[in-house]
Amino acid sequence: DAKTTQPPSMDCAEGRAANLPCNHSTISGNEYVYWYRQIHSQGPQYIIHGLKNNETNEMASLIITEDRKSSTLILPHATLRDTAVYYCIVKPSGSARQLTFGSGTQLTVLP
Amino acid sequence: GAGVSQTPSNKVTEKGKYVELRCDPISGHTALYWYRQSLGQGPEFLIYFQGTGAADDSGLPNDRFFAVRPEGSVSTLKIQRTERGDSAVYLCASSTSGREDEQFFGPGTRLTVL
């Protein structure tokens, strides 16, 4: 699976949009971009995934560049409960396969 | 509905002892995964089951680690002759057939080897 690069930490003001970047320059044509987050002392939680089109669900939006070498997870109105480590992962879709987690980005939402 | 549950939530043992960690996946989920997470790092894959069989055990660090899922639901991770380096949070996740993209994680078992 392709390797991802994320900043180790970011801050965001409560109520503002949080934009979390991820680089995956070696992504293959059959690999999707996944985002999970892990709130302190809990297991990781799935957020969203996509191939090349932008995706939106009730939790977040995922913007993938046209060359697919990078992406941005957007939390439109961050709350204190969004404080967590956010992991960007790439892997082929449609099969039960393990997730390869990196170090992620620690997002701290400030009051 | 009920999520993935793991027992015990905390386990303290002495070096050299044997431990078993249990995972109850979401009912009906066919795939089950074990990961472990050391302090300050992301989860690291250990093994995954499709039904009763281990489909990929390439993440198990050595032969002291073993996992079973005899009836295709509950799984047990077994660690023999524990070492201090085995101290970590052991996470279990499950996913359903047709929606393998979303893995549901349990809260983990914190193992401390003294």
PDB file of C-alpha atoms in Angstrom, chain B residues 4-67:
ATOM      1  CA  VAL B   4     -17.349  -4.329  19.034  1.00  0.00           C
ATOM      2  CA  SER B   5     -16.574  -5.274  22.610  1.00  0.00           C
ATOM      3  CA  GLN B   6     -13.272  -6.354  24.098  1.00  0.00           C
ATOM      4  CA  THR B   7     -12.490  -7.936  27.421  1.00  0.00           C
ATOM      5  CA  PRO B   8     -10.805  -7.289  29.705  1.00  0.00           C
ATOM      6  CA  SER B   9     -10.414  -3.555  29.321  1.00  0.00           C
ATOM      7  CA  ASN B  10      -7.174  -3.701  31.291  1.00  0.00           C
ATOM      8  CA  LYS B  11      -4.835  -6.596  31.964  1.00  0.00           C
ATOM      9  CA  VAL B  12      -1.739  -6.504  34.127  1.00  0.00           C
ATOM     10  CA  THR B  13       0.495  -9.547  34.090  1.00  0.00           C
ATOM     11  CA  GLU B  14       4.006 -10.558  34.967  1.00  0.00           C
ATOM     12  CA  LYS B  15       6.765 -11.284  32.520  1.00  0.00           C
ATOM     13  CA  GLY B  16       6.621 -14.879  31.361  1.00  0.00           C
ATOM     14  CA  LYS B  17       2.911 -15.373  31.966  1.00  0.00           C
ATOM     15  CA  TYR B  18       0.250 -16.391  29.438  1.00  0.00           C
ATOM     16  CA  VAL B  19      -2.650 -14.056  28.569  1.00  0.00           C
ATOM     17  CA  GLU B  20      -5.820 -14.253  26.522  1.00  0.00           C
ATOM     18  CA  LEU B  21      -7.621 -11.244  25.105  1.00  0.00           C
ATOM     19  CA  ARG B  22     -11.180 -11.576  23.846  1.00  0.00           C
ATOM     20  CA  CYS B  23     -13.015  -9.780  21.056  1.00  0.00           C
ATOM     21  CA  ASP B  24     -16.752  -9.870  20.357  1.00  0.00           C
ATOM     22  CA  PRO B  25     -17.353  -8.419  16.886  1.00  0.00           C
ATOM     23  CA  ILE B  26     -20.558  -6.863  15.657  1.00  0.00           C
ATOM     24  CA  SER B  27     -23.086  -9.625  15.021  1.00  0.00           C
ATOM     25  CA  GLY B  28     -22.943 -10.858  11.452  1.00  0.00           C
ATOM     26  CA  HIS B  29     -19.588  -9.300  10.608  1.00  0.00           C
ATOM     27  CA  THR B  30     -17.521 -11.837   8.713  1.00  0.00           C
ATOM     28  CA  ALA B  31     -14.123 -10.141   8.869  1.00  0.00           C
ATOM     29  CA  LEU B  32     -12.292  -9.620  12.147  1.00  0.00           C
ATOM     30  CA  TYR B  33      -8.961  -7.831  12.659  1.00  0.00           C
ATOM     31  CA  TRP B  34      -6.468  -7.527  15.484  1.00  0.00           C
ATOM     32  CA  TYR B  35      -4.137  -4.555  15.814  1.00  0.00           C
ATOM     33  CA  ARG B  36      -1.866  -3.361  18.571  1.00  0.00           C
ATOM     34  CA  GLN B  37      -0.969   0.193  19.415  1.00  0.00           C
ATOM     35  CA  SER B  38       2.052   1.363  21.330  1.00  0.00           C
ATOM     36  CA  LEU B  39       2.070   4.725  23.057  1.00  0.00           C
ATOM     37  CA  GLY B  40       2.244   7.620  20.597  1.00  0.00           C
ATOM     38  CA  GLN B  41       2.001   5.456  17.496  1.00  0.00           C
ATOM     39  CA  GLY B  42      -0.734   4.408  15.110  1.00  0.00           C
ATOM     40  CA  PRO B  43      -2.268   0.935  15.313  1.00  0.00           C
ATOM     41  CA  GLU B  44      -0.186  -1.874  13.817  1.00  0.00           C
ATOM     42  CA  PHE B  45      -1.840  -4.801  12.061  1.00  0.00           C
ATOM     43  CA  LEU B  46      -1.456  -8.274  13.582  1.00  0.00           C
ATOM     44  CA  ILE B  47      -3.899 -10.721  11.971  1.00  0.00           C
ATOM     45  CA  TYR B  48      -7.214 -10.837  10.196  1.00  0.00           C
ATOM     46  CA  PHE B  49      -9.889 -13.520   9.903  1.00  0.00           C
ATOM     47  CA  GLN B  50     -12.409 -14.097   7.184  1.00  0.00           C
ATOM     48  CA  GLY B  51     -14.938 -16.348   8.881  1.00  0.00           C
ATOM     49  CA  THR B  52     -13.147 -18.979  10.946  1.00  0.00           C
ATOM     50  CA  GLY B  53      -9.862 -18.963   9.075  1.00  0.00           C
ATOM     51  CA  ALA B  54      -6.907 -16.628   9.426  1.00  0.00           C
ATOM     52  CA  ALA B  55      -6.710 -14.951   6.023  1.00  0.00           C
ATOM     53  CA  ASP B  56      -3.538 -13.022   6.836  1.00  0.00           C
ATOM     54  CA  ASP B  57      -1.366 -13.465   9.918  1.00  0.00           C
ATOM     55  CA  SER B  58       1.678 -11.681   8.529  1.00  0.00           C
ATOM     56  CA  GLY B  59       1.594  -9.042  11.282  1.00  0.00           C
ATOM     57  CA  LEU B  60       2.075 -11.413  14.203  1.00  0.00           C
ATOM     58  CA  PRO B  61       5.524 -10.520  15.576  1.00  0.00           C
ATOM     59  CA  ASN B  62       6.602 -14.038  16.529  1.00  0.00           C
ATOM     60  CA  ASP B  63       5.315 -17.478  17.463  1.00  0.00           C
ATOM     61  CA  ARG B  64       4.390 -16.395  20.984  1.00  0.00           C
ATOM     62  CA  PHE B  65       1.337 -14.744  19.460  1.00  0.00           C
ATOM     63  CA  PHE B  66      -1.624 -16.791  18.266  1.00  0.00           C
ATOM     64  CA  ALA B  67      -5.273 -16.040  17.555  1.00  0.00           C
TER      65      ALA B  67
END
